[in-house]
Short mmCIF file of C-alpha atoms in Angstrom, two decimals:
data_model
loop_
_atom_site.label_atom_id
_atom_site.label_comp_id
_atom_site.label_asym_id
_atom_site.label_seq_id
_atom_site.Cartn_x
_atom_site.Cartn_y
_atom_site.Cartn_z
CA MET A 1 14.29 -3.37 28.18
CA SER A 2 12.76 -0.22 26.77
CA LEU A 3 12.15 0.51 23.12
CA ALA A 4 12.38 4.26 23.76
CA PRO A 5 15.92 4.67 22.33
CA ALA A 6 14.83 3.08 19.05
CA VAL A 7 11.87 5.37 18.44
CA PRO A 8 11.97 9.09 17.78
CA SER A 9 9.78 11.26 19.93
CA ALA A 10 6.26 12.05 18.78
CA ASP A 11 7.26 15.62 17.95
CA ALA A 12 10.20 14.37 15.91
CA GLN A 13 8.10 11.79 14.07
CA LEU A 14 5.23 13.91 12.82
CA PRO A 15 6.40 17.51 12.59
CA ALA A 16 5.14 17.99 9.04
CA THR A 17 1.72 16.50 9.66
CA ARG A 18 1.13 18.53 12.81
CA ARG A 19 2.59 21.86 11.81
CA ASP A 20 2.10 21.93 8.06
CA ILE A 21 -1.62 22.30 7.50
CA ALA A 22 -1.46 23.54 3.91
CA PRO A 23 -2.22 20.13 2.33
CA LEU A 24 -5.12 19.65 4.76
CA LEU A 25 -6.76 22.77 3.37
CA LEU A 26 -6.63 21.61 -0.26
CA VAL A 27 -9.76 19.43 -0.14
CA PRO A 28 -12.11 22.03 1.44
CA ALA A 29 -10.55 24.77 -0.71
CA LEU A 30 -11.22 22.76 -3.87
CA MET A 31 -14.80 22.03 -2.83
CA LEU A 32 -15.55 25.70 -2.08
CA THR A 33 -13.88 26.88 -5.28
CA MET A 34 -16.02 24.53 -7.38
CA LEU A 35 -19.33 25.69 -5.88
CA PRO A 36 -19.67 28.90 -7.91
CA LEU A 37 -18.25 27.20 -11.02
CA VAL A 38 -20.78 24.37 -10.89
CA GLY A 39 -23.52 26.93 -10.28
CA SER A 40 -26.22 24.65 -8.91
CA TRP A 41 -26.16 23.80 -5.19
CA SER A 42 -27.85 20.42 -5.71
CA THR A 43 -25.46 19.45 -8.52
CA TRP A 44 -22.47 20.52 -6.43
CA VAL A 45 -23.63 18.40 -3.47
CA THR A 46 -24.18 15.36 -5.70
CA LEU A 47 -20.77 15.73 -7.37
CA THR A 48 -19.01 16.33 -4.06
CA VAL A 49 -20.49 13.35 -2.24
CA ALA A 50 -19.82 11.12 -5.24
CA GLY A 51 -16.22 12.37 -5.33
CA LEU A 52 -15.72 11.79 -1.61
CA ALA A 53 -17.10 8.24 -1.90
CA MET A 54 -14.88 7.46 -4.86
CA GLY A 55 -11.92 8.98 -3.03
CA MET A 56 -12.52 6.80 0.02
CA MET A 57 -12.55 3.65 -2.11
CA ILE A 58 -9.36 4.73 -3.86
CA PHE A 59 -7.77 5.42 -0.48
CA ILE A 60 -8.64 1.96 0.81
CA MET A 61 -7.03 0.37 -2.24
CA ALA A 62 -3.98 2.67 -2.20
CA SER A 63 -3.40 2.59 1.57
CA GLY A 64 -2.01 -0.94 1.50
CA LEU A 65 0.35 0.02 -1.33
CA THR A 66 1.72 3.10 0.43
CA LEU A 67 1.89 1.22 3.74
CA VAL A 68 4.07 -1.50 2.21
CA PHE A 69 6.33 1.00 0.49
CA GLY A 70 6.62 3.32 3.46
CA LEU A 71 7.34 0.60 6.03
CA MET A 72 9.07 -2.07 3.94
CA ASN A 73 10.62 -0.16 1.03
CA VAL A 74 8.91 -2.51 -1.43
CA ILE A 75 7.53 -1.29 -4.76
CA ASN A 76 4.68 -3.69 -5.45
CA PHE A 77 3.33 -3.43 -9.00
CA GLY A 78 1.33 -6.58 -8.30
CA HIS A 79 -0.94 -4.78 -5.84
CA GLY A 80 -3.74 -4.81 -8.42
CA ALA A 81 -3.86 -8.59 -8.17
CA PHE A 82 -4.98 -8.34 -4.53
CA ILE A 83 -7.74 -5.90 -5.54
CA ALA A 84 -9.08 -8.26 -8.21
CA VAL A 85 -8.75 -11.39 -6.09
CA GLY A 86 -10.52 -9.68 -3.20
CA ALA A 87 -13.43 -8.67 -5.42
CA PHE A 88 -13.78 -12.14 -6.93
CA SER A 89 -13.42 -13.85 -3.54
CA ALA A 90 -16.39 -11.81 -2.31
CA THR A 91 -18.56 -13.51 -4.95
CA LEU A 92 -18.17 -16.74 -2.96
CA VAL A 93 -20.53 -15.07 -0.47
CA LEU A 94 -22.45 -12.53 -2.53
CA LEU A 95 -23.67 -14.86 -5.28
CA PRO A 96 -24.85 -17.82 -3.12
CA LEU A 97 -26.59 -15.37 -0.77
CA ARG A 98 -28.09 -13.26 -3.55
CA SER A 99 -31.60 -13.81 -2.17
CA TRP A 100 -30.52 -12.28 1.16
CA LEU A 101 -29.11 -9.27 -0.69
CA GLU A 102 -32.44 -8.84 -2.46
CA MET A 103 -34.27 -8.55 0.86
CA ASP A 104 -35.18 -4.97 1.73
CA SER A 105 -33.53 -5.23 5.14
CA LEU A 106 -30.52 -3.09 5.97
CA PRO A 107 -29.22 -5.33 8.83
CA VAL A 108 -29.41 -8.47 6.65
CA ASN A 109 -27.79 -6.74 3.69
CA LEU A 110 -24.97 -5.31 5.81
CA ALA A 111 -24.39 -8.71 7.48
CA VAL A 112 -23.93 -10.39 4.09
CA LEU A 113 -21.70 -7.56 2.90
CA ALA A 114 -19.60 -7.77 6.08
CA LEU A 115 -19.19 -11.54 5.62
CA ALA A 116 -18.11 -11.02 2.01
CA ILE A 117 -15.56 -8.42 3.12
CA VAL A 118 -14.16 -10.73 5.81
CA VAL A 119 -13.76 -13.57 3.30
CA ALA A 120 -12.13 -11.26 0.75
CA MET A 121 -9.68 -9.83 3.29
CA LEU A 122 -8.72 -13.27 4.60
CA VAL A 123 -8.11 -14.63 1.09
CA THR A 124 -6.06 -11.63 -0.01
CA ALA A 125 -4.10 -11.51 3.26
CA LEU A 126 -3.16 -15.17 2.76
CA LEU A 127 -2.26 -14.44 -0.87
CA GLY A 128 -0.19 -11.46 0.29
CA TRP A 129 1.68 -13.66 2.77
CA ALA A 130 2.52 -16.18 0.02
CA PHE A 131 3.39 -13.37 -2.41
CA GLU A 132 5.87 -11.90 0.07
CA ARG A 133 7.43 -15.26 0.93
CA LEU A 134 7.83 -16.45 -2.68
CA LEU A 135 8.40 -13.30 -4.73
CA ILE A 136 9.32 -10.36 -2.52
CA GLN A 137 11.69 -11.91 0.00
CA PRO A 138 14.44 -12.75 -2.54
CA VAL A 139 14.48 -9.19 -3.96
CA TYR A 140 14.41 -6.96 -0.86
CA GLY A 141 16.36 -3.77 -1.55
CA GLN A 142 16.36 -4.36 -5.34
CA HIS A 143 13.68 -2.09 -6.75
CA LEU A 144 14.11 -3.00 -10.41
CA LYS A 145 13.72 -6.69 -9.67
CA GLN A 146 10.75 -5.92 -7.41
CA ILE A 147 8.99 -4.17 -10.30
CA LEU A 148 9.63 -7.09 -12.66
CA VAL A 149 8.61 -9.92 -10.33
CA THR A 150 5.53 -8.15 -8.96
CA MET A 151 4.29 -7.31 -12.45
CA GLY A 152 4.80 -10.94 -13.37
CA GLY A 153 2.91 -11.95 -10.25
CA MET A 154 -0.05 -9.78 -11.25
CA ILE A 155 -0.16 -11.34 -14.73
CA VAL A 156 -0.16 -14.84 -13.21
CA ALA A 157 -2.90 -13.85 -10.74
CA GLU A 158 -5.11 -12.53 -13.56
CA GLN A 159 -4.74 -15.80 -15.45
CA LEU A 160 -5.59 -17.78 -12.32
CA ILE A 161 -8.77 -15.71 -11.98
CA HIS A 162 -9.66 -16.68 -15.55
CA VAL A 163 -9.13 -20.33 -14.64
CA LEU A 164 -11.16 -20.22 -11.42
CA TRP A 165 -13.96 -17.79 -12.32
CA GLY A 166 -13.92 -17.77 -16.12
CA ALA A 167 -12.79 -15.17 -18.63
CA GLY A 168 -16.06 -13.23 -18.78
CA THR A 169 -17.34 -10.45 -16.55
CA ILE A 170 -19.30 -11.25 -13.41
CA ALA A 171 -22.21 -9.10 -12.29
CA VAL A 172 -22.32 -8.51 -8.55
CA PRO A 173 -25.60 -7.48 -6.95
CA LEU A 174 -25.70 -4.30 -4.93
CA PRO A 175 -27.70 -4.90 -1.73
CA THR A 176 -31.30 -3.76 -2.11
CA ALA A 177 -31.20 -1.60 1.02
CA LEU A 178 -28.19 0.28 -0.39
CA ARG A 179 -29.79 1.05 -3.73
CA GLY A 180 -31.38 4.39 -4.43
CA ALA A 181 -30.58 7.74 -2.91
CA PHE A 182 -31.47 10.13 -0.15
CA LEU A 183 -32.86 13.47 -1.24
CA LEU A 184 -31.34 16.57 0.31
CA GLY A 185 -33.46 19.27 -1.25
CA ASP A 186 -32.90 18.78 -4.96
CA ALA A 187 -29.63 16.89 -4.42
CA ALA A 188 -29.59 13.09 -4.69
CA ILE A 189 -27.05 11.29 -2.49
CA ASP A 190 -26.58 7.59 -3.22
CA LYS A 191 -26.89 5.35 -0.19
CA TYR A 192 -23.96 3.14 -1.20
CA ARG A 193 -21.70 6.14 -1.54
CA LEU A 194 -22.45 7.14 2.05
CA VAL A 195 -21.48 3.62 3.13
CA ALA A 196 -18.24 3.93 1.15
CA VAL A 197 -17.44 7.23 2.91
CA ALA A 198 -18.09 5.64 6.31
CA VAL A 199 -15.92 2.59 5.56
CA GLY A 200 -13.10 4.78 4.28
CA LEU A 201 -13.13 6.91 7.41
CA VAL A 202 -13.11 3.83 9.63
CA VAL A 203 -10.10 2.41 7.76
CA PHE A 204 -8.20 5.70 7.99
CA VAL A 205 -8.85 6.15 11.71
CA ALA A 206 -7.98 2.50 12.41
CA MET A 207 -4.69 2.76 10.52
CA TYR A 208 -3.78 5.98 12.31
CA LEU A 209 -4.54 4.55 15.75
CA ILE A 210 -2.75 1.26 15.11
CA LEU A 211 0.40 2.91 13.77
CA ASN A 212 0.52 5.64 16.42
CA ARG A 213 -1.20 4.30 19.54
CA THR A 214 -0.42 0.57 19.79
CA LYS A 215 2.61 -1.55 20.60
CA VAL A 216 2.47 -3.15 17.15
CA GLY A 217 2.63 0.27 15.54
CA LEU A 218 5.48 1.22 17.88
CA LEU A 219 7.45 -1.87 16.86
CA VAL A 220 6.81 -1.31 13.16
CA ARG A 221 7.91 2.33 13.30
CA ALA A 222 10.91 1.41 15.44
CA GLY A 223 11.83 -1.33 12.97
CA VAL A 224 11.74 1.15 10.12
CA GLU A 225 13.96 3.64 11.95
CA HIS A 226 16.36 1.24 13.70
CA GLY A 227 15.73 -2.33 12.61
CA GLU A 228 18.98 -3.74 13.99
CA MET A 229 18.36 -2.16 17.39
CA VAL A 230 14.88 -3.70 17.61
CA GLU A 231 16.20 -7.09 16.47
CA ALA A 232 18.82 -6.86 19.22
CA LEU A 233 16.01 -6.40 21.76
CA GLY A 234 14.60 -9.77 20.75
CA TYR A 235 11.81 -8.77 18.35
CA ARG A 236 11.45 -10.49 14.97
CA ILE A 237 11.00 -7.44 12.77
CA ARG A 238 11.09 -9.41 9.53
CA ARG A 239 8.16 -11.51 10.72
CA LEU A 240 6.30 -8.35 11.70
CA PHE A 241 6.91 -6.86 8.27
CA VAL A 242 5.43 -9.97 6.66
CA LEU A 243 2.27 -9.30 8.66
CA VAL A 244 2.34 -5.68 7.42
CA PHE A 245 2.50 -6.95 3.83
CA ALA A 246 -0.42 -9.31 4.48
CA ALA A 247 -2.39 -6.45 6.06
CA GLY A 248 -1.72 -4.28 3.00
CA ALA A 249 -3.02 -7.08 0.78
CA GLY A 250 -6.09 -7.44 3.00
CA LEU A 251 -6.83 -3.71 2.63
CA ALA A 252 -6.55 -4.12 -1.14
CA GLY A 253 -9.08 -6.95 -0.92
CA LEU A 254 -11.46 -4.72 1.04
CA GLY A 255 -11.03 -1.98 -1.56
CA GLY A 256 -11.66 -4.51 -4.32
CA VAL A 257 -15.01 -5.49 -2.79
CA MET A 258 -16.09 -1.86 -2.41
CA TRP A 259 -14.93 -0.96 -5.93
CA GLY A 260 -16.57 -4.03 -7.46
CA LEU A 261 -19.92 -3.21 -5.86
CA TYR A 262 -19.52 0.39 -7.01
CA LYS A 263 -19.02 -0.78 -10.61
CA GLU A 264 -21.42 -3.76 -10.18
CA THR A 265 -19.26 -5.81 -12.57
CA LEU A 266 -15.99 -7.67 -12.06
CA THR A 267 -13.20 -8.39 -14.53
CA ALA A 268 -9.84 -10.07 -13.94
CA SER A 269 -8.05 -6.91 -15.09
CA MET A 270 -9.93 -4.55 -12.77
CA GLY A 271 -6.97 -4.24 -10.41
CA GLY A 272 -4.44 -3.56 -13.13
CA GLU A 273 -6.71 -0.94 -14.70
CA ILE A 274 -6.71 1.18 -11.55
CA MET A 275 -3.02 0.81 -10.67
CA VAL A 276 -1.98 3.99 -12.51
CA MET A 277 -4.46 6.00 -10.44
CA LEU A 278 -3.23 4.40 -7.22
CA PHE A 279 0.39 5.27 -7.98
CA ILE A 280 -0.63 8.85 -8.80
CA VAL A 281 -2.35 9.01 -5.39
CA ILE A 282 0.67 7.83 -3.41
CA ILE A 283 3.01 10.10 -5.41
CA ILE A 284 0.77 13.09 -4.70
CA GLY A 285 0.49 12.22 -1.02
CA GLY A 286 4.17 11.46 -0.55
CA LEU A 287 5.64 7.97 -0.76
CA GLY A 288 4.94 6.10 2.45
CA SER A 289 2.57 8.66 3.97
CA VAL A 290 -0.84 7.27 4.94
CA GLY A 291 -2.20 10.75 5.69
CA GLY A 292 -0.91 12.05 2.38
CA CYS A 293 -2.47 9.07 0.62
CA PHE A 294 -5.82 9.92 2.21
CA ILE A 295 -5.71 13.55 1.03
CA GLY A 296 -4.40 12.57 -2.39
CA ALA A 297 -7.20 10.06 -2.95
CA LEU A 298 -9.87 12.62 -2.09
CA LEU A 299 -8.25 15.24 -4.32
CA ILE A 300 -7.94 13.01 -7.36
CA ALA A 301 -11.52 11.76 -7.08
CA LEU A 302 -13.01 15.23 -6.54
CA VAL A 303 -11.00 16.70 -9.41
CA ALA A 304 -12.12 13.86 -11.70
CA ASN A 305 -15.77 14.43 -10.79
CA TYR A 306 -15.70 18.19 -11.13
CA THR A 307 -13.80 18.17 -14.44
CA GLY A 308 -16.05 15.42 -15.76
CA PHE A 309 -18.97 17.80 -15.24
CA LEU A 310 -17.35 21.11 -16.20
CA ALA A 311 -14.86 20.03 -18.89
CA PRO A 312 -15.41 16.39 -19.97
CA GLY A 313 -12.68 16.70 -22.59
CA ILE A 314 -9.90 16.87 -19.98
CA ALA A 315 -11.43 14.54 -17.39
CA LEU A 316 -9.23 11.62 -18.44
CA VAL A 317 -6.02 13.59 -17.86
CA SER A 318 -7.17 15.44 -14.74
CA GLY A 319 -5.20 13.11 -12.48
CA ILE A 320 -1.98 13.71 -14.39
CA VAL A 321 -2.53 17.46 -14.31
CA LEU A 322 -3.18 17.31 -10.56
CA MET A 323 -0.03 15.26 -9.97
CA ILE A 324 2.11 17.68 -11.99
CA SER A 325 0.65 20.65 -10.12
CA VAL A 326 1.34 19.10 -6.71
CA LEU A 327 4.88 18.04 -7.65
CA LEU A 328 5.67 21.53 -8.93
CA TRP A 329 4.58 22.78 -5.49
CA ARG A 330 6.16 19.96 -3.48
CA PRO A 331 8.46 17.69 -5.50
CA ALA A 332 8.42 14.93 -2.87
CA GLY A 333 4.63 14.96 -2.41
CA MET A 334 2.45 16.66 0.18
CA TYR A 335 3.69 14.72 3.20
CA ALA A 336 6.93 13.03 2.18
CA THR A 337 8.48 10.59 4.63
CA GLY A 338 12.11 9.83 5.11
CA ARG A 339 11.59 6.60 3.18
CA GLY A 340 10.14 8.52 0.23
#
């Protein structure tokens, strides 16, 4: 039997994203506006690349959160636990293989980093599966209870990190080949930030293709629109949604590894500390919109970088100001979905 009746046409699904290009212009418009204000070309390039790298890492961490909300209608305040657990799980590879990371060999360094990312994503995906089974399943459709139990889950996860890895901070070594910077004229561009930009783009493209060009994405979107219809066709949508939740947790683990290497120190509270920023990103982008989340992450990181240079006094509230400005323009976010 065909799934066609359960899924809206492509034109019906993405009219805003395809026809409404105004949000897409915000990032380049912001970058060009800041060039004369910053004054120096080299400083502007450095700030912009740093902002894009930070935005990509924020997107990776926020994408799992907006994916779970958009497809499963679950508000997960415990998402920060997956970020922290992913970062700490990576130390199971990064610390024992520290000598390999200290080798000035890009292939060796990237191989160790890739192994650490795989371990982190597997651990957090498994944790996400257990989290959904034990905490989320009993409170589907009850947002207040979801907030309470997921916040409790994050507190428990932080304490477990203290038990397993200790209460102190852990220094994580940045691979030797990714230290330093490329010089573009007078502008210095950190090597690791270029890697972060590349990883973020890969994640975004992969999510877009999976959700829009594969059978799994077709089933997920059909389950969101007409779950009972898809169940009647013999597909276990609930089981598929569990996999979506685990995938969202795995993305948080990936983001945790990238963020931890960016900071070069890990703390059990690192996930909770960034949760406010992640929620601002998904509110700006539109609840449940992966594309909106991508634009929102870039905007909030670029604004933070530019204001930190031009007006350090308001840098800490730049994200709130950006969110208010976007919501005054579009109260439901840049690309709001039906779920939002």
